[in-house]
Amino acid sequence: MKIFHVPCLEDNYTYLIIDESTGDAAVVDPVEPEKVIASAEKHLAKIKFVLTTHHHWDHAGGNEKIKQLVPGIKVYGGSLDKVKGCTDAVDNGDKLSLGQDVNILALHTPCHTKGHISYYVTGKEEETPAVFTGDTLFVAGCGKFFEGTAEQMHQSLCVTLASLPKPTQIYCGHEYTVKNLEFALSVEPNNEKIQQKLSWARQQRQADLPTIPSTLEEELETNPFMRVDKPEIQEKLGCKSPIDTLREIRNKKDQWRG
């Protein structure tokens, strides 16, 4: 399988997933459909369906338009989210296939929105899996708790997503990496992995290059929201449990101006 990112709006990412055997493609969160359709045409791919991570307009806002532009296209979205233009609702554990070799597993990762879905995508045996995490997991960050609780975000990040294979590539919904790593460094000033990744991310952005994909392994080493089980972080924040720590880090991030 091949994955291409398509920058949209100010800092959003839409993704094109292509099954190489057939040229069939799926698109994740096509907020500006013309851009991802152009990318598909460039790669000689046929768009078969849309995977919507959640209902916010900067992710689902292009669904009606892409249905006009690609007649007969299916639009998948979480059953608990009121996703614009959704033709087929998905729940945790639902499976989809794309072309000959690509399989997609829907994972319910609520908190940012009630029905947020992350899509875990596998190709041929030797290919590295990927997960499209929308606004649940960012590189070195997580989404605001608009429709959920710290308990839910802990389950989504530290149980559901953290249980995927370590090499899994993380493709998130926004380019927020530099700011996220600057904040992460304020939580763990001596974490060398964060220092290194921040320096790399700044170089990427100065060159107008993306910081995606990350990997699950890197997130477990650098993302404060996925490190809330670490005693030194709990202690620093004066918290007794991973969930309290997650809540406290989110509160701090919401107020943080960097």
Coordinates of C-alpha atoms in Angstrom, one line a residue:
M1 CA 0.0 0.0 0.0
K2 CA 1.0 3.6 -0.5
I3 CA 0.0 6.6 1.6
F4 CA 0.2 10.2 0.5
H5 CA -0.5 13.3 2.6
V6 CA -2.4 16.2 1.2
P7 CA -2.1 19.5 3.1
C8 CA -5.4 21.3 3.4
L9 CA -6.7 24.5 5.0
E10 CA -4.2 26.0 7.4
D11 CA -2.7 23.0 9.1
N12 CA -5.0 20.0 8.3
Y13 CA -3.9 16.7 6.6
T14 CA -6.0 14.7 4.3
Y15 CA -4.6 11.3 3.3
L16 CA -4.8 9.1 0.2
I17 CA -4.4 5.4 0.8
I18 CA -3.7 3.3 -2.3
D19 CA -3.9 -0.4 -2.8
E20 CA -1.1 -0.9 -5.4
S21 CA -2.4 -4.2 -6.9
T22 CA -5.7 -2.6 -8.1
G23 CA -5.1 1.2 -7.9
D24 CA -8.2 1.4 -5.6
A25 CA -7.9 4.3 -3.1
A26 CA -9.5 5.5 0.1
V27 CA -9.3 9.1 1.4
V28 CA -9.2 10.2 5.0
D29 CA -11.0 13.4 6.0
P30 CA -11.1 15.1 2.5
V31 CA -12.0 18.6 3.7
E32 CA -10.9 20.1 0.3
P33 CA -11.9 17.3 -2.0
E34 CA -10.5 18.8 -5.2
K35 CA -7.0 18.6 -3.7
V36 CA -7.2 14.9 -2.9
I37 CA -8.9 14.0 -6.2
A38 CA -6.0 15.7 -8.0
S39 CA -3.5 13.7 -5.9
A40 CA -5.4 10.5 -6.8
E41 CA -5.4 11.3 -10.5
K42 CA -1.6 12.0 -10.3
H43 CA -1.1 8.6 -8.8
L44 CA -3.6 6.9 -11.3
A45 CA -5.8 5.8 -8.4
K46 CA -9.5 5.3 -8.2
I47 CA -11.2 6.7 -5.1
K48 CA -13.7 4.2 -3.7
F49 CA -14.6 5.5 -0.3
V50 CA -14.0 8.1 2.4
L51 CA -12.9 7.4 6.0
T52 CA -14.1 10.2 8.3
T53 CA -12.4 10.4 11.7
H54 CA -15.0 12.7 13.3
H55 CA -17.7 15.2 12.7
H56 CA -15.9 18.5 13.0
W57 CA -16.2 20.6 9.8
D58 CA -12.4 20.7 9.1
H59 CA -12.5 16.9 8.8
A60 CA -16.1 16.1 7.5
G61 CA -16.8 19.4 5.8
G62 CA -15.8 18.1 2.3
N63 CA -17.9 14.9 2.4
E64 CA -21.0 16.3 0.5
K65 CA -18.8 17.8 -2.1
I66 CA -16.7 14.7 -2.8
K67 CA -20.0 12.8 -3.2
Q68 CA -20.9 15.2 -6.0
L69 CA -17.4 14.9 -7.6
V70 CA -17.1 11.1 -7.3
P71 CA -20.5 9.6 -8.0
G72 CA -21.3 6.5 -6.0
I73 CA -18.6 7.0 -3.4
K74 CA -19.2 5.6 0.1
V75 CA -18.5 7.7 3.1
Y76 CA -17.8 6.0 6.4
G77 CA -18.0 7.7 9.8
G78 CA -18.5 6.8 13.5
S79 CA -22.0 5.7 14.4
L80 CA -22.0 8.0 17.4
D81 CA -20.8 11.1 15.5
K82 CA -23.2 13.0 13.3
V83 CA -20.9 12.9 10.3
K84 CA -22.0 15.1 7.4
G85 CA -22.6 13.1 4.2
C86 CA -22.1 9.7 6.0
T87 CA -23.5 6.8 3.9
D88 CA -22.2 3.9 6.1
A89 CA -21.8 4.1 9.9
V90 CA -18.9 2.2 11.6
D91 CA -18.4 1.0 15.1
N92 CA -15.4 -0.3 17.0
G93 CA -14.1 -3.5 15.4
D94 CA -15.7 -3.0 12.0
K95 CA -13.6 -4.2 9.1
L96 CA -13.3 -2.8 5.6
S97 CA -11.2 -3.9 2.7
L98 CA -9.7 -1.8 -0.1
G99 CA -8.6 -3.4 -3.3
Q100 CA -6.8 -6.6 -3.0
D101 CA -4.3 -6.2 -0.2
V102 CA -5.4 -3.4 2.2
N103 CA -7.5 -4.1 5.3
I104 CA -8.9 -1.4 7.5
L105 CA -10.1 -1.8 11.1
A106 CA -12.2 0.9 12.8
L107 CA -11.2 1.7 16.3
H108 CA -13.5 3.8 18.5
T109 CA -11.3 6.4 20.1
P110 CA -13.7 8.8 21.8
C111 CA -13.1 12.0 23.9
H112 CA -12.4 14.8 21.3
T113 CA -15.8 13.7 19.9
K114 CA -18.1 11.0 21.2
G115 CA -17.9 8.9 18.0
H116 CA -14.3 9.6 17.0
I117 CA -12.9 6.7 14.9
S118 CA -9.2 5.9 14.3
Y119 CA -8.6 3.7 11.3
Y120 CA -5.9 1.0 11.6
V121 CA -4.7 0.0 8.1
T122 CA -2.6 -3.0 7.1
G123 CA -1.3 -4.0 3.7
K124 CA 0.8 -7.0 2.6
E125 CA 2.6 -8.9 5.4
E126 CA 5.9 -7.2 4.9
E127 CA 4.4 -3.7 4.9
T128 CA 4.4 -1.5 8.0
P129 CA 0.9 -0.9 9.3
A130 CA -0.5 2.6 9.7
V131 CA -3.2 4.3 11.9
F132 CA -5.1 7.4 11.0
T133 CA -5.9 9.1 14.3
G134 CA -7.7 12.3 13.3
D135 CA -7.8 14.6 16.4
T136 CA -7.4 11.9 19.0
L137 CA -3.6 11.4 18.9
F138 CA -1.3 14.0 17.4
V139 CA 2.5 13.8 17.1
A140 CA 3.5 14.5 20.7
G141 CA 0.0 15.6 21.6
C142 CA -3.8 14.8 21.8
G143 CA -7.0 16.5 21.0
K144 CA -8.9 18.7 23.3
F145 CA -11.6 16.9 25.4
F146 CA -14.5 18.6 23.7
E147 CA -17.0 15.7 24.2
G148 CA -15.4 13.4 26.6
T149 CA -13.4 12.8 29.8
A150 CA -9.8 12.1 30.8
E151 CA -10.9 8.5 31.4
Q152 CA -12.0 8.2 27.8
M153 CA -8.9 9.8 26.4
H154 CA -6.8 7.5 28.6
Q155 CA -8.6 4.5 27.2
S156 CA -8.3 5.8 23.6
L157 CA -4.6 6.7 23.8
C158 CA -3.0 4.4 26.4
V159 CA -5.1 1.3 25.9
T160 CA -6.6 1.2 22.3
L161 CA -3.9 2.9 20.3
A162 CA -1.0 1.9 22.6
S163 CA -1.8 -1.8 22.0
L164 CA -1.0 -1.6 18.3
P165 CA 2.3 -2.9 17.0
K166 CA 5.2 -0.5 18.0
P167 CA 6.3 0.2 14.4
T168 CA 2.8 1.4 13.4
Q169 CA 3.0 4.7 11.5
I170 CA 0.9 7.5 13.0
Y171 CA -0.9 9.8 10.6
C172 CA -2.8 12.5 12.5
G173 CA -5.2 15.3 11.5
H174 CA -3.1 18.4 12.0
E175 CA 0.5 19.7 11.8
Y176 CA 0.8 20.7 15.4
T177 CA 4.1 18.9 16.1
V178 CA 6.5 21.7 16.9
K179 CA 4.2 23.3 19.5
N180 CA 3.4 19.9 20.9
L181 CA 7.0 19.0 21.4
E182 CA 7.8 22.4 23.0
F183 CA 5.0 21.7 25.5
A184 CA 6.2 18.1 26.0
L185 CA 9.7 19.5 26.8
S186 CA 8.1 21.7 29.5
V187 CA 6.7 18.5 31.1
E188 CA 10.0 16.5 30.7
P189 CA 12.9 19.0 30.3
N190 CA 15.5 16.2 30.5
N191 CA 13.9 13.8 27.9
E192 CA 16.6 13.6 25.2
K193 CA 14.2 11.9 22.7
I194 CA 11.9 15.0 22.9
Q195 CA 14.8 17.4 22.5
Q196 CA 16.0 15.5 19.4
K197 CA 12.6 15.2 17.9
L198 CA 11.9 18.9 18.4
S199 CA 15.1 19.9 16.7
W200 CA 14.2 17.6 13.8
A201 CA 10.6 18.9 13.6
R202 CA 11.7 22.5 13.5
Q203 CA 14.1 21.7 10.6
Q204 CA 11.2 19.9 8.8
R205 CA 8.9 22.8 9.1
Q206 CA 11.5 25.4 8.1
A207 CA 11.9 23.3 4.9
D208 CA 8.1 23.3 4.5
L209 CA 8.1 19.5 5.0
P210 CA 5.6 17.5 7.1
T211 CA 6.4 15.9 10.5
I212 CA 4.1 12.9 9.8
P213 CA 4.2 10.0 10.0
S214 CA 5.4 9.4 13.6
T215 CA 5.4 5.9 15.0
L216 CA 3.7 4.4 18.0
E217 CA 7.2 3.7 19.5
E218 CA 8.2 7.3 19.1
E219 CA 5.0 8.5 20.7
L220 CA 5.5 6.2 23.7
E221 CA 8.9 7.9 24.2
T222 CA 8.0 11.5 23.5
N223 CA 4.2 12.1 23.9
P224 CA 3.4 13.3 27.5
F225 CA -0.2 12.1 27.1
M226 CA 1.0 8.6 26.4
R227 CA 3.5 8.7 29.3
V228 CA 1.1 9.3 32.1
D229 CA 1.9 5.9 33.7
K230 CA 5.5 7.1 34.4
P231 CA 6.0 7.7 38.2
E232 CA 8.3 10.7 37.6
I233 CA 5.7 12.5 35.5
Q234 CA 2.9 11.7 38.0
E235 CA 5.1 13.0 40.8
K236 CA 6.1 16.2 39.0
L237 CA 2.4 17.0 38.4
G238 CA 1.4 16.0 41.9
C239 CA -0.9 13.3 40.7
K240 CA -1.6 9.8 42.0
S241 CA -2.9 8.0 38.9
P242 CA -2.4 7.9 35.1
I243 CA -5.9 9.4 34.5
D244 CA -5.4 12.3 37.0
T245 CA -2.1 12.9 35.3
L246 CA -3.7 13.0 31.9
R247 CA -6.3 15.4 33.0
E248 CA -3.7 17.7 34.6
I249 CA -1.4 17.7 31.5
R250 CA -4.4 18.5 29.3
N251 CA -5.4 21.4 31.6
K252 CA -1.8 22.7 31.5
K253 CA -1.7 22.4 27.7
D254 CA -5.0 24.2 27.4
Q255 CA -3.6 27.2 29.3
W256 CA -0.1 27.0 27.8
R257 CA 1.0 29.8 25.5
G258 CA 4.5 28.6 24.8

